[in-house]
Short mmCIF file of C-alpha atoms and ligand atoms in Angstrom, two decimals:
data_model
loop_
_atom_site.label_atom_id
_atom_site.label_comp_id
_atom_site.label_asym_id
_atom_site.label_seq_id
_atom_site.Cartn_x
_atom_site.Cartn_y
_atom_site.Cartn_z
CA MET A 1 -46.94 4.84 23.29
CA SER A 2 -45.46 7.16 20.71
CA ALA A 3 -42.82 5.97 18.31
CA GLN A 4 -40.22 8.13 20.05
CA GLU A 5 -40.81 6.50 23.41
CA THR A 6 -40.56 2.96 22.19
CA SER A 7 -37.65 0.70 22.91
CA LEU A 8 -38.08 -0.88 19.49
CA ALA A 9 -36.67 1.86 17.27
CA PRO A 10 -34.35 0.39 14.61
CA ASP A 11 -31.32 2.03 16.21
CA VAL A 12 -31.97 0.01 19.37
CA LEU A 13 -29.73 -2.92 18.57
CA ASP A 14 -29.40 -4.36 22.04
CA ASP A 15 -31.09 -7.73 21.74
CA SER A 16 -31.91 -7.88 25.42
CA VAL A 17 -33.83 -4.57 25.26
CA VAL A 18 -35.65 -5.54 22.07
CA GLY A 19 -36.34 -9.07 23.33
CA GLN A 20 -37.66 -7.81 26.64
CA ALA A 21 -40.07 -5.41 24.89
CA MET A 22 -41.50 -8.29 22.85
CA TYR A 23 -41.71 -10.55 25.89
CA GLU A 24 -43.62 -7.85 27.77
CA LEU A 25 -46.15 -7.66 24.95
CA ALA A 26 -46.67 -11.43 25.24
CA GLU A 27 -47.09 -11.04 29.01
CA GLU A 28 -49.73 -8.36 28.48
CA LEU A 29 -51.65 -10.49 25.97
CA ALA A 30 -51.39 -13.87 27.71
CA PRO A 31 -54.34 -13.49 30.13
CA ILE A 32 -56.80 -12.47 27.39
CA CYS A 33 -59.08 -15.31 26.27
CA ARG A 34 -58.94 -15.32 22.48
CA SER A 35 -60.84 -17.41 19.96
CA ILE A 36 -61.57 -17.15 16.25
CA THR A 37 -64.13 -14.42 17.02
CA GLY A 38 -65.17 -12.39 20.03
CA ASN A 39 -64.08 -9.73 22.45
CA GLY A 40 -60.79 -11.41 23.32
CA VAL A 41 -59.61 -10.83 19.73
CA ARG A 42 -60.74 -7.20 19.88
CA LYS A 43 -58.90 -6.61 23.16
CA THR A 44 -55.78 -8.22 21.69
CA LEU A 45 -55.93 -6.01 18.60
CA ASN A 46 -56.43 -2.93 20.79
CA VAL A 47 -53.20 -3.72 22.65
CA ILE A 48 -51.31 -4.23 19.36
CA GLY A 49 -52.89 -1.03 18.05
CA GLU A 50 -51.24 0.95 20.87
CA ARG A 51 -47.90 0.12 19.24
CA ILE A 52 -48.56 0.17 15.50
CA PRO A 53 -51.27 1.71 13.30
CA LEU A 54 -53.91 -0.98 13.00
CA LYS A 55 -57.03 -0.92 10.87
CA ILE A 56 -59.70 -3.16 12.37
CA THR A 57 -62.18 -4.93 10.10
CA GLU A 58 -65.38 -6.59 11.31
CA VAL A 59 -66.94 -9.14 8.95
CA PRO A 60 -70.53 -10.09 9.91
CA SER A 61 -71.46 -13.65 10.83
CA GLY A 62 -73.03 -15.42 7.88
CA THR A 63 -70.84 -13.70 5.28
CA GLN A 64 -69.81 -16.09 2.54
CA VAL A 65 -65.99 -16.17 2.24
CA LEU A 66 -64.68 -18.42 -0.54
CA ASP A 67 -66.07 -21.87 0.31
CA TRP A 68 -66.66 -20.97 3.97
CA THR A 69 -69.11 -18.93 6.00
CA VAL A 70 -68.11 -16.53 8.79
CA PRO A 71 -69.39 -18.23 11.97
CA ASP A 72 -71.40 -16.80 14.81
CA GLU A 73 -69.42 -14.83 17.34
CA TRP A 74 -68.42 -16.58 20.56
CA ASN A 75 -67.89 -14.87 23.87
CA ILE A 76 -67.12 -16.39 27.24
CA ARG A 77 -67.43 -14.78 30.63
CA ASP A 78 -66.90 -17.64 33.09
CA ALA A 79 -66.86 -21.41 33.35
CA TYR A 80 -66.36 -23.83 36.21
CA LEU A 81 -67.19 -27.27 37.57
CA LEU A 82 -68.26 -27.87 41.17
CA ASN A 83 -68.25 -31.26 42.87
CA ASP A 84 -71.03 -32.28 45.23
CA ARG A 85 -69.16 -30.69 48.15
CA GLY A 86 -69.32 -27.37 46.31
CA GLU A 87 -65.56 -27.33 45.57
CA LYS A 88 -64.49 -25.65 42.34
CA ILE A 89 -62.43 -28.32 40.61
CA ILE A 90 -62.21 -26.62 37.18
CA ASP A 91 -61.96 -22.84 36.95
CA PHE A 92 -61.79 -20.93 33.66
CA LYS A 93 -60.55 -17.89 35.53
CA ARG A 94 -57.32 -19.70 36.39
CA CYS A 95 -56.65 -20.68 32.78
CA PRO A 96 -58.90 -20.03 29.75
CA LEU A 97 -57.95 -23.40 28.26
CA HIS A 98 -60.31 -24.98 30.80
CA VAL A 99 -63.27 -24.29 28.54
CA LEU A 100 -63.77 -25.97 25.18
CA GLY A 101 -63.31 -23.25 22.55
CA TYR A 102 -66.72 -22.29 21.15
CA SER A 103 -68.49 -24.20 23.94
CA MET A 104 -72.22 -23.70 24.05
CA PRO A 105 -73.55 -22.28 27.32
CA MET A 106 -74.47 -24.88 29.93
CA GLN A 107 -75.76 -24.72 33.44
CA GLY A 108 -76.99 -27.77 35.34
CA ARG A 109 -76.36 -30.80 37.49
CA VAL A 110 -75.02 -33.93 35.82
CA THR A 111 -73.73 -37.30 36.92
CA LEU A 112 -70.11 -38.25 36.28
CA ASP A 113 -71.23 -40.53 33.44
CA GLU A 114 -73.16 -37.70 31.82
CA LEU A 115 -70.25 -35.36 32.33
CA LYS A 116 -67.44 -37.52 30.96
CA PRO A 117 -68.25 -37.14 27.21
CA HIS A 118 -67.89 -33.39 27.71
CA LEU A 119 -64.51 -33.48 29.46
CA PHE A 120 -61.34 -33.25 27.37
CA THR A 121 -57.89 -34.34 28.53
CA ASP A 122 -54.54 -35.30 27.04
CA PRO A 123 -53.47 -38.63 28.58
CA SER A 124 -50.02 -38.38 27.00
CA HIS A 125 -49.30 -35.24 29.06
CA PRO A 126 -51.29 -35.92 32.22
CA GLY A 127 -50.26 -32.79 34.09
CA TRP A 128 -51.32 -30.26 31.45
CA VAL A 129 -54.66 -28.85 30.29
CA PRO A 130 -55.09 -29.41 26.53
CA PHE A 131 -56.31 -26.78 24.04
CA ARG A 132 -59.51 -28.14 22.50
CA TYR A 133 -62.16 -26.43 20.43
CA SER A 134 -65.31 -27.20 18.50
CA TYR A 135 -65.73 -24.26 16.13
CA TYR A 136 -68.05 -25.80 13.60
CA THR A 137 -69.88 -28.52 15.60
CA LYS A 138 -72.10 -27.38 18.45
CA ASN A 139 -71.03 -28.91 21.75
CA TRP A 140 -70.32 -27.92 25.31
CA GLY A 141 -67.27 -28.94 27.23
CA LEU A 142 -64.52 -28.38 29.73
CA CYS A 143 -60.84 -29.28 29.55
CA LEU A 144 -58.65 -30.46 32.42
CA SER A 145 -55.43 -32.29 33.09
CA HIS A 146 -55.69 -36.05 32.80
CA SER A 147 -54.43 -36.48 36.36
CA ALA A 148 -57.27 -34.27 37.66
CA PHE A 149 -59.72 -36.22 35.49
CA GLU A 150 -58.61 -39.52 37.03
CA GLN A 151 -59.35 -38.19 40.51
CA LEU A 152 -63.00 -37.41 39.74
CA GLU A 153 -65.29 -39.38 42.01
CA ASP A 154 -68.75 -40.74 41.29
CA GLY A 155 -71.44 -38.29 42.23
CA GLU A 156 -73.17 -35.21 40.94
CA TYR A 157 -71.44 -32.21 39.46
CA GLN A 158 -72.57 -28.67 38.83
CA VAL A 159 -71.57 -27.37 35.39
CA PHE A 160 -71.50 -23.64 34.72
CA ILE A 161 -70.46 -22.30 31.31
CA ASP A 162 -71.47 -18.69 30.79
CA SER A 163 -70.85 -18.31 27.07
CA SER A 164 -72.77 -16.94 24.13
CA LEU A 165 -72.77 -17.94 20.49
CA GLU A 166 -74.76 -15.53 18.37
CA LYS A 167 -74.70 -13.29 15.32
CA GLY A 168 -71.79 -10.87 15.52
CA SER A 169 -68.64 -10.65 13.49
CA LEU A 170 -65.16 -11.93 12.82
CA THR A 171 -62.49 -9.34 13.69
CA TYR A 172 -59.08 -8.89 12.14
CA GLY A 173 -56.42 -6.20 12.15
CA GLU A 174 -54.22 -4.90 9.39
CA CYS A 175 -51.14 -2.66 9.53
CA PHE A 176 -50.07 -1.30 6.15
CA LEU A 177 -46.74 0.46 5.71
CA PRO A 178 -46.53 1.93 2.22
CA GLY A 179 -43.19 1.79 0.42
CA THR A 180 -41.95 3.62 -2.64
CA THR A 181 -43.42 0.81 -4.78
CA ASP A 182 -46.73 -0.98 -4.33
CA GLU A 183 -45.08 -4.41 -4.36
CA GLU A 184 -46.13 -5.93 -1.08
CA VAL A 185 -44.70 -8.18 1.59
CA LEU A 186 -47.50 -9.93 3.48
CA ILE A 187 -46.75 -10.91 7.07
CA SER A 188 -49.47 -13.04 8.61
CA VAL A 189 -49.92 -14.05 12.24
CA HIS A 190 -52.87 -15.70 13.93
CA THR A 191 -54.63 -14.13 16.88
CA CYS A 192 -57.04 -16.87 17.92
CA HIS A 193 -55.21 -18.93 20.55
CA PRO A 194 -56.02 -18.38 24.21
CA TRP A 195 -53.19 -18.47 26.76
CA MET A 196 -50.53 -20.10 24.59
CA CYS A 197 -47.32 -18.19 24.09
CA ASN A 198 -45.11 -19.94 21.57
CA ASP A 199 -47.92 -21.01 19.24
CA ASN A 200 -49.44 -17.62 18.91
CA LEU A 201 -48.13 -14.82 21.11
CA SER A 202 -44.51 -15.15 19.94
CA GLY A 203 -45.64 -14.55 16.34
CA ILE A 204 -47.75 -11.57 17.39
CA ALA A 205 -44.86 -10.07 19.37
CA VAL A 206 -42.29 -10.45 16.59
CA ALA A 207 -44.68 -9.19 13.88
CA THR A 208 -45.63 -6.15 15.97
CA ALA A 209 -41.97 -5.32 16.60
CA LEU A 210 -41.14 -5.79 12.92
CA ALA A 211 -43.93 -3.41 11.89
CA GLU A 212 -42.86 -0.89 14.49
CA ARG A 213 -39.23 -0.95 13.34
CA LEU A 214 -40.05 -0.91 9.62
CA SER A 215 -42.28 2.10 10.19
CA PHE A 216 -39.19 4.17 11.11
CA GLN A 217 -37.46 3.64 7.79
CA ARG A 218 -38.09 4.46 4.18
CA ASN A 219 -38.83 1.17 2.41
CA ARG A 220 -38.91 0.26 -1.26
CA LEU A 221 -41.49 -2.46 -0.61
CA SER A 222 -44.84 -1.99 1.04
CA TYR A 223 -45.47 -4.14 4.12
CA ARG A 224 -48.86 -5.48 5.10
CA PHE A 225 -49.15 -7.14 8.50
CA ILE A 226 -52.35 -9.05 9.10
CA PHE A 227 -53.50 -10.26 12.51
CA ILE A 228 -56.19 -12.81 11.86
CA PRO A 229 -57.79 -15.94 13.30
CA THR A 230 -56.26 -19.01 11.75
CA THR A 231 -57.94 -20.66 8.71
CA ILE A 232 -61.24 -18.75 8.69
CA GLY A 233 -59.34 -15.47 9.12
CA SER A 234 -56.92 -15.97 6.24
CA ILE A 235 -59.78 -17.29 4.09
CA THR A 236 -61.82 -14.19 4.97
CA TRP A 237 -58.90 -11.86 4.22
CA LEU A 238 -58.18 -13.62 0.90
CA SER A 239 -61.84 -13.52 -0.05
CA ARG A 240 -62.02 -9.77 0.52
CA ASN A 241 -58.70 -8.96 -1.18
CA GLN A 242 -58.77 -11.11 -4.30
CA ALA A 243 -58.57 -8.14 -6.67
CA ARG A 244 -55.29 -6.94 -5.23
CA LEU A 245 -53.44 -10.18 -4.51
CA HIS A 246 -51.21 -9.61 -7.56
CA LYS A 247 -49.40 -6.97 -5.50
CA VAL A 248 -48.31 -9.54 -2.91
CA LYS A 249 -44.84 -10.50 -4.11
CA HIS A 250 -43.53 -12.07 -0.90
CA GLY A 251 -45.12 -13.43 2.25
CA LEU A 252 -44.27 -14.90 5.60
CA VAL A 253 -46.29 -16.62 8.30
CA LEU A 254 -44.75 -16.18 11.75
CA THR A 255 -45.50 -18.54 14.61
CA CYS A 256 -43.69 -20.59 17.26
CA VAL A 257 -40.75 -18.15 17.14
CA GLY A 258 -40.07 -17.72 20.86
CA ASP A 259 -38.99 -21.14 22.13
CA ASN A 260 -35.52 -22.48 22.63
CA GLY A 261 -35.43 -24.61 19.47
CA GLN A 262 -33.47 -24.06 16.28
CA PHE A 263 -35.05 -22.24 13.34
CA HIS A 264 -37.23 -24.11 10.86
CA TYR A 265 -38.15 -22.36 7.65
CA LYS A 266 -40.89 -23.87 5.52
CA ARG A 267 -40.45 -22.93 1.89
CA THR A 268 -43.18 -21.47 -0.28
CA ARG A 269 -45.25 -23.79 -2.43
CA ARG A 270 -43.26 -22.57 -5.45
CA GLY A 271 -40.10 -23.59 -3.62
CA ASN A 272 -37.75 -21.05 -5.22
CA SER A 273 -39.33 -17.69 -4.45
CA ALA A 274 -37.39 -14.57 -3.55
CA ILE A 275 -38.59 -14.91 0.05
CA ASP A 276 -37.12 -18.41 0.13
CA ASP A 277 -33.74 -17.12 -1.07
CA ALA A 278 -33.84 -14.23 1.40
CA MET A 279 -34.78 -16.41 4.37
CA ILE A 280 -32.23 -19.06 3.51
CA TYR A 281 -29.52 -16.40 3.22
CA ALA A 282 -30.54 -14.85 6.57
CA LEU A 283 -30.55 -18.29 8.23
CA LYS A 284 -27.02 -18.99 6.99
CA GLN A 285 -25.89 -15.63 8.34
CA THR A 286 -27.02 -16.56 11.86
CA GLY A 287 -24.31 -19.22 11.95
CA GLU A 288 -26.72 -21.34 13.96
CA PRO A 289 -28.00 -24.81 13.07
CA HIS A 290 -31.34 -24.60 11.29
CA ALA A 291 -33.60 -26.73 9.12
CA LEU A 292 -35.36 -26.13 5.82
CA LEU A 293 -38.74 -27.77 5.26
CA ASP A 294 -40.43 -28.23 1.94
CA PHE A 295 -43.93 -26.87 1.51
CA SER A 296 -46.74 -29.14 2.67
CA PRO A 297 -50.44 -28.31 2.65
CA PHE A 298 -50.92 -28.38 6.42
CA GLY A 299 -49.51 -26.35 9.27
CA PHE A 300 -50.62 -22.71 9.50
CA ASP A 301 -52.21 -20.14 7.18
CA GLU A 302 -49.55 -20.57 4.51
CA ARG A 303 -51.76 -23.37 3.24
CA GLN A 304 -54.56 -20.90 2.49
CA TYR A 305 -52.27 -18.36 0.78
CA SER A 306 -50.73 -21.25 -1.16
CA SER A 307 -53.97 -22.88 -2.26
CA PRO A 308 -53.65 -23.51 -6.00
CA GLY A 309 -55.98 -20.69 -7.02
CA PHE A 310 -53.77 -18.11 -5.26
CA ASN A 311 -50.34 -19.76 -5.03
CA LEU A 312 -48.83 -16.76 -3.28
CA ALA A 313 -45.14 -16.92 -2.39
CA VAL A 314 -45.66 -17.31 1.36
CA GLY A 315 -43.19 -19.19 3.55
CA CYS A 316 -43.42 -19.94 7.26
CA LEU A 317 -40.84 -19.24 9.93
CA MET A 318 -40.87 -21.23 13.15
CA ARG A 319 -38.37 -22.33 15.72
CA THR A 320 -39.73 -25.70 16.87
CA PRO A 321 -42.56 -26.54 14.45
CA ASN A 322 -46.16 -27.12 15.46
CA GLY A 323 -46.70 -30.50 17.06
CA LYS A 324 -42.96 -31.12 17.48
CA TYR A 325 -42.68 -29.86 21.05
CA PRO A 326 -44.54 -31.54 23.92
CA GLU A 327 -46.08 -28.31 25.24
CA TYR A 328 -47.76 -27.59 21.86
CA HIS A 329 -51.50 -26.86 22.29
CA THR A 330 -51.41 -27.30 26.06
CA SER A 331 -51.33 -25.12 29.17
CA ALA A 332 -47.55 -25.67 29.30
CA ASP A 333 -47.08 -23.49 26.21
CA ASN A 334 -46.88 -20.56 28.60
CA LEU A 335 -44.63 -17.61 29.39
CA ASP A 336 -41.93 -19.99 30.67
CA LEU A 337 -41.57 -21.56 27.24
CA ILE A 338 -40.62 -18.38 25.38
CA ARG A 339 -37.46 -16.36 25.97
CA PRO A 340 -36.75 -12.67 25.21
CA GLU A 341 -33.47 -13.52 23.46
CA LYS A 342 -35.20 -16.06 21.21
CA LEU A 343 -37.83 -13.50 20.22
CA ALA A 344 -35.00 -11.05 19.50
CA GLY A 345 -33.19 -13.64 17.35
CA SER A 346 -36.36 -14.25 15.35
CA LEU A 347 -36.86 -10.52 14.83
CA ALA A 348 -33.25 -10.06 13.69
CA LEU A 349 -33.58 -12.95 11.25
CA CYS A 350 -36.69 -11.43 9.64
CA GLU A 351 -35.03 -8.01 9.44
CA ARG A 352 -32.02 -9.48 7.68
CA ALA A 353 -34.24 -11.31 5.21
CA PHE A 354 -36.29 -8.17 4.52
CA GLU A 355 -33.09 -6.24 3.95
CA VAL A 356 -32.37 -8.68 1.12
CA LEU A 357 -35.91 -8.33 -0.29
CA GLU A 358 -35.50 -4.55 -0.21
CA GLY A 359 -32.18 -4.44 -2.02
CA ASN A 360 -31.78 -7.57 -4.08
CA VAL A 361 -31.78 -6.26 -7.63
CA ARG A 362 -29.74 -6.93 -10.77
CA TYR A 363 -27.47 -4.31 -12.22
CA MET A 364 -25.58 -3.88 -15.47
CA ASN A 365 -22.00 -2.63 -15.34
CA THR A 366 -22.02 0.49 -17.53
CA SER A 367 -18.27 0.19 -18.20
CA PRO A 368 -17.81 -3.52 -18.75
CA ASN A 369 -14.75 -3.49 -21.01
CA GLY A 370 -11.86 -3.67 -18.61
CA GLU A 371 -12.16 -2.43 -15.07
CA PRO A 372 -13.42 1.14 -14.89
CA GLN A 373 -10.81 3.53 -13.51
CA LEU A 374 -11.98 3.96 -9.94
CA GLY A 375 -9.14 6.31 -8.98
CA LYS A 376 -10.30 9.14 -11.19
CA ARG A 377 -13.71 8.86 -9.52
CA GLY A 378 -12.13 9.03 -6.06
CA ILE A 379 -13.26 5.58 -5.00
CA TYR A 380 -10.04 3.58 -5.52
CA ARG A 381 -7.93 2.70 -2.49
CA THR A 382 -5.04 5.19 -2.34
CA ILE A 383 -2.20 5.49 0.15
CA GLY A 384 -3.67 7.24 3.10
CA GLY A 385 -7.09 6.88 1.52
CA SER A 386 -10.15 6.07 3.50
CA ILE A 387 -11.40 3.13 1.45
CA PRO A 388 -10.13 -0.10 3.00
CA GLU A 389 -9.02 -2.92 0.76
CA GLU A 390 -12.08 -5.03 1.49
CA SER A 391 -14.31 -2.32 0.07
CA LEU A 392 -12.28 -2.30 -3.12
CA VAL A 393 -12.54 -6.06 -3.43
CA THR A 394 -16.28 -5.87 -2.82
CA MET A 395 -16.65 -3.22 -5.55
CA LEU A 396 -14.69 -5.39 -7.99
CA TRP A 397 -16.98 -8.34 -7.28
CA VAL A 398 -20.04 -6.18 -7.88
CA LEU A 399 -18.64 -4.67 -11.09
CA ASN A 400 -17.52 -8.00 -12.47
CA PHE A 401 -20.75 -9.88 -11.89
CA SER A 402 -23.22 -7.10 -12.61
CA ASP A 403 -23.84 -8.44 -16.09
CA GLY A 404 -27.61 -8.30 -15.98
CA HIS A 405 -27.89 -11.93 -14.90
CA ASN A 406 -26.61 -12.00 -11.33
CA SER A 407 -28.53 -10.38 -8.52
CA LEU A 408 -26.73 -8.77 -5.60
CA LEU A 409 -27.63 -11.83 -3.52
CA ASP A 410 -26.05 -14.08 -6.17
CA ILE A 411 -22.89 -11.96 -5.97
CA SER A 412 -22.94 -12.10 -2.17
CA GLU A 413 -23.17 -15.88 -2.23
CA ARG A 414 -20.51 -16.29 -4.91
CA SER A 415 -18.05 -13.95 -3.15
CA SER A 416 -18.93 -14.94 0.44
CA ILE A 417 -19.20 -11.22 1.18
CA SER A 418 -22.26 -10.24 3.20
CA PHE A 419 -25.26 -8.93 1.31
CA ARG A 420 -25.12 -5.72 3.30
CA GLU A 421 -21.55 -4.96 2.12
CA ILE A 422 -22.36 -5.94 -1.45
CA ARG A 423 -25.32 -3.63 -1.42
CA GLN A 424 -23.33 -0.74 0.05
CA ALA A 425 -20.72 -1.16 -2.70
CA ALA A 426 -23.46 -1.27 -5.34
CA ASP A 427 -25.04 1.90 -3.96
CA LEU A 428 -21.68 3.67 -4.22
CA LEU A 429 -21.15 2.45 -7.78
CA VAL A 430 -24.65 3.57 -8.75
CA ARG A 431 -23.90 7.04 -7.40
CA HIS A 432 -20.83 7.15 -9.64
CA GLY A 433 -22.78 6.02 -12.69
CA LEU A 434 -21.01 2.67 -12.97
CA LEU A 435 -24.11 0.52 -12.50
CA ALA A 436 -27.51 0.74 -14.13
CA ILE A 437 -30.49 -1.11 -12.74
CA CYS A 438 -31.92 -3.92 -14.89
CA ASP A 439 -35.19 -4.70 -13.11
ZN1 ZN B 501 -52.13 -23.70 17.06
#
């Protein structure tokens, strides 16, 4: 799809159109079986790469990355369980969560007692298939709803898991949008969850739309979107990019951004970074209830970016946080759990925050002794003039507080005038030589 054909151009402001486009991306990606490595990740990145320019990197199994090693590559073709009447009672093709992630291949007849240690259920949600994996300990297994598990009868079962675990590579994708400066915003989403829509596909959909929309405009900051498997992916990316991490000034992990819950923003480890200020401002502007969480060293990949050796300013945006909704890491985290309008709201929130990152600078009033005479510059409200009174008031706020200490966001908060209006007034004053940039 070319940029011109997309429904995600920045001038498309209709939330229902934008939300539907993101939802359709999630629908397209949902059936693909992803894991931390393998062809499912490649297929996923290929679909994303039809929308935004994506550079794919393959890192060979066995590569040392920080304190970790890139694992063997896992691929799965089919998996099922037959009872002794030949009935298929577990079928990977109906839902990829039915196989233990990174399961070793297995083919053979087993008794129920032999089978049970290899079956995984979630008794607290008996109707749903849980997401289970064994990335770093070799095992084979199948997952099923607890209610189906309880109906298993004594007898022999035929297990069939057609998987492979062998030398290959870890795959990640990167979309870089250069700005007029090389200061970077890092947006990180994970690409390793099969099936699940809120914890995974919602973040992919919003990040892809953000990249697509940012690519239409001229940005001061450079934006780097990375689509990576969780933990080992961010560790791999960090390991390979250590020499240039100083360029990353702001960062955001996006996940669980499509459900019906209120926004939760998890602050950076530093707690008072520019991305924190920008996100908190954007959250207030929504007028919706929301919650701020302090940094904690668990959750998603923010914990890798925020490890003490890197301490990057990376926050995390979610609606309902991981583990706080019953469908989390189960088959019920499906396309019914995410809504187009919620995806659109998450996109709009990020865009508003990035607008602040783009334009939040400090200025010095070049004519600070008394108000400068705006009339002789043609920007004072005159009878029949085109500048409404609010614009004049906004300019006076900007002039008065542009003393080299207050940023435009500080002035917005102090005046209760939106950042966008404050910035527009500042741009006008800069054009008339009344403000000089401090930063
Ligand atoms: Zn997860």
